[in-house]
PDB file of C-alpha atoms in Angstrom:
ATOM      1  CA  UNK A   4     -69.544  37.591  71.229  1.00 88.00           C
ATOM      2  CA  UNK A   5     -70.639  34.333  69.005  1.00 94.00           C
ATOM      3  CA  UNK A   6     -69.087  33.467  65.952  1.00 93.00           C
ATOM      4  CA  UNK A   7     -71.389  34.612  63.918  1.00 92.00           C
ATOM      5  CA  UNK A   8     -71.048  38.354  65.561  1.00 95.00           C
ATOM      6  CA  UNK A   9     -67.633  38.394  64.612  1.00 94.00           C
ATOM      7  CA  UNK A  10     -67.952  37.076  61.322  1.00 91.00           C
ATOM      8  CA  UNK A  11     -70.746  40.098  60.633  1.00 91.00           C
ATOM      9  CA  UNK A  12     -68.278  42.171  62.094  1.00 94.00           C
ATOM     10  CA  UNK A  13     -65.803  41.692  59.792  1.00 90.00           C
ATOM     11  CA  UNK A  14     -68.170  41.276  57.011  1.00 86.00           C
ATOM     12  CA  UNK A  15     -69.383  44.578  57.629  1.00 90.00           C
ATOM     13  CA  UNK A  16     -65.904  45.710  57.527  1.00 91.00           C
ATOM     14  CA  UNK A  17     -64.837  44.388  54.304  1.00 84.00           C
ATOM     15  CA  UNK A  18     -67.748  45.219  53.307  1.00 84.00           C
ATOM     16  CA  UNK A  19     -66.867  49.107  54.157  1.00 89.00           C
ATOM     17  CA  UNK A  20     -63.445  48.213  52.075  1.00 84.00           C
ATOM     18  CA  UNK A  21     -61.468  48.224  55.104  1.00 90.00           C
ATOM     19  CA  UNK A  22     -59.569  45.397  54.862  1.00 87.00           C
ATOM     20  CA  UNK A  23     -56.665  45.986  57.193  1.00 90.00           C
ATOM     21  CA  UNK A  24     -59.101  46.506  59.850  1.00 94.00           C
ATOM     22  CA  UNK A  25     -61.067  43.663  58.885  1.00 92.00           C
ATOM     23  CA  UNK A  26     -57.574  41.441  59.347  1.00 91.00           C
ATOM     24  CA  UNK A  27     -57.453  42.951  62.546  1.00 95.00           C
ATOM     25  CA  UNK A  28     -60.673  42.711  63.930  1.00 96.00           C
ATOM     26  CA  UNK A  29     -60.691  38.808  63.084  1.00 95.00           C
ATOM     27  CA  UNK A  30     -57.126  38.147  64.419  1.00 95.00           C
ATOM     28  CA  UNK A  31     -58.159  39.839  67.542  1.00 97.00           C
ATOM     29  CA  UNK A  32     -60.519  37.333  67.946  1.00 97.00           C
ATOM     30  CA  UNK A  33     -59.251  34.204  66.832  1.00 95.00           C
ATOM     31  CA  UNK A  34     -59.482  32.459  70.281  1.00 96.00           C
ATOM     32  CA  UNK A  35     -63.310  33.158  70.212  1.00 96.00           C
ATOM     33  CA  UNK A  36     -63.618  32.091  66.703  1.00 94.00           C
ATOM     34  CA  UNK A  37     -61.650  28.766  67.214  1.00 94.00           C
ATOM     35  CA  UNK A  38     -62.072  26.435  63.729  1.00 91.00           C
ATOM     36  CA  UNK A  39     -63.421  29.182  61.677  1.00 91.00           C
ATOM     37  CA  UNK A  40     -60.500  31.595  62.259  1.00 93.00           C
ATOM     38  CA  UNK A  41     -59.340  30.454  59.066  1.00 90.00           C
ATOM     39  CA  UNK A  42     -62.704  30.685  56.963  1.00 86.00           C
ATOM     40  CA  UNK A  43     -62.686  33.994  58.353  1.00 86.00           C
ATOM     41  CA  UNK A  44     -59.033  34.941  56.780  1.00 87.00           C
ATOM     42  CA  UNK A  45     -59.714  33.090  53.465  1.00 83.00           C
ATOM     43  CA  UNK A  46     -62.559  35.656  53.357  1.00 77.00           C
ATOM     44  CA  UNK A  47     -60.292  38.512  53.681  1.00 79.00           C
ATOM     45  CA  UNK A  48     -57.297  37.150  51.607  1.00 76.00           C
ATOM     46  CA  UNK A  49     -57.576  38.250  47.939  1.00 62.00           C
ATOM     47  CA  UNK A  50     -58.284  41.105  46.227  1.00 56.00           C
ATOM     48  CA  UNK A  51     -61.159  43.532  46.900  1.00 58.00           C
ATOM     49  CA  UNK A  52     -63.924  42.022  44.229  1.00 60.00           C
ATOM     50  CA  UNK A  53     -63.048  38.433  45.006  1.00 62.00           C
ATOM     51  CA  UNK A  54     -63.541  38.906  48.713  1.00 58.00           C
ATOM     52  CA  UNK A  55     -66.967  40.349  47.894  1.00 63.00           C
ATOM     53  CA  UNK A  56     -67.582  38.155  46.251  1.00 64.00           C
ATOM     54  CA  UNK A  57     -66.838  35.181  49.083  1.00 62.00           C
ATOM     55  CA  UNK A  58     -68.424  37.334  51.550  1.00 63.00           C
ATOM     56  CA  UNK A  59     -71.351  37.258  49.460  1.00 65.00           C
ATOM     57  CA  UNK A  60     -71.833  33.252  48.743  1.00 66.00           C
ATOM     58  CA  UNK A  61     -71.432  32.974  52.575  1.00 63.00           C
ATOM     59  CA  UNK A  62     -73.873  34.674  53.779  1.00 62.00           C
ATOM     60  CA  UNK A  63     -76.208  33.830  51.153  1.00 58.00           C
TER      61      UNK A  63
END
């Protein structure tokens, strides 16, 4: 998978509202997603608008 898979992945996912399994989905691929495991978490940390709202301005 590329990064930007995963990242859909879990964008999809918190997209969906399910965060836990968003958390999950990323840390089970943190190898793969190397320096952007952690832009991937900062989108997930928070509460459900703001991470919308992050997903949001990084796709866009």
């Amino acid at each position: 998978m590329t990064i930007k898979e995963i990242m859909d992945s879990a964008k999809d996912l918190v997209g969906q509202g399910k965060l836990e399994e968003a958390r999950s989905y990323v840390e089970d691929h943190k190898d793969e997603l190397g320096d952007s495991y952690e832009k991937a978490m900062d989108l997930i940390k928070g509460d459900p608008s703001d991470i919308l709202n992050k997903v949001k301005d990084l796709f866009n």
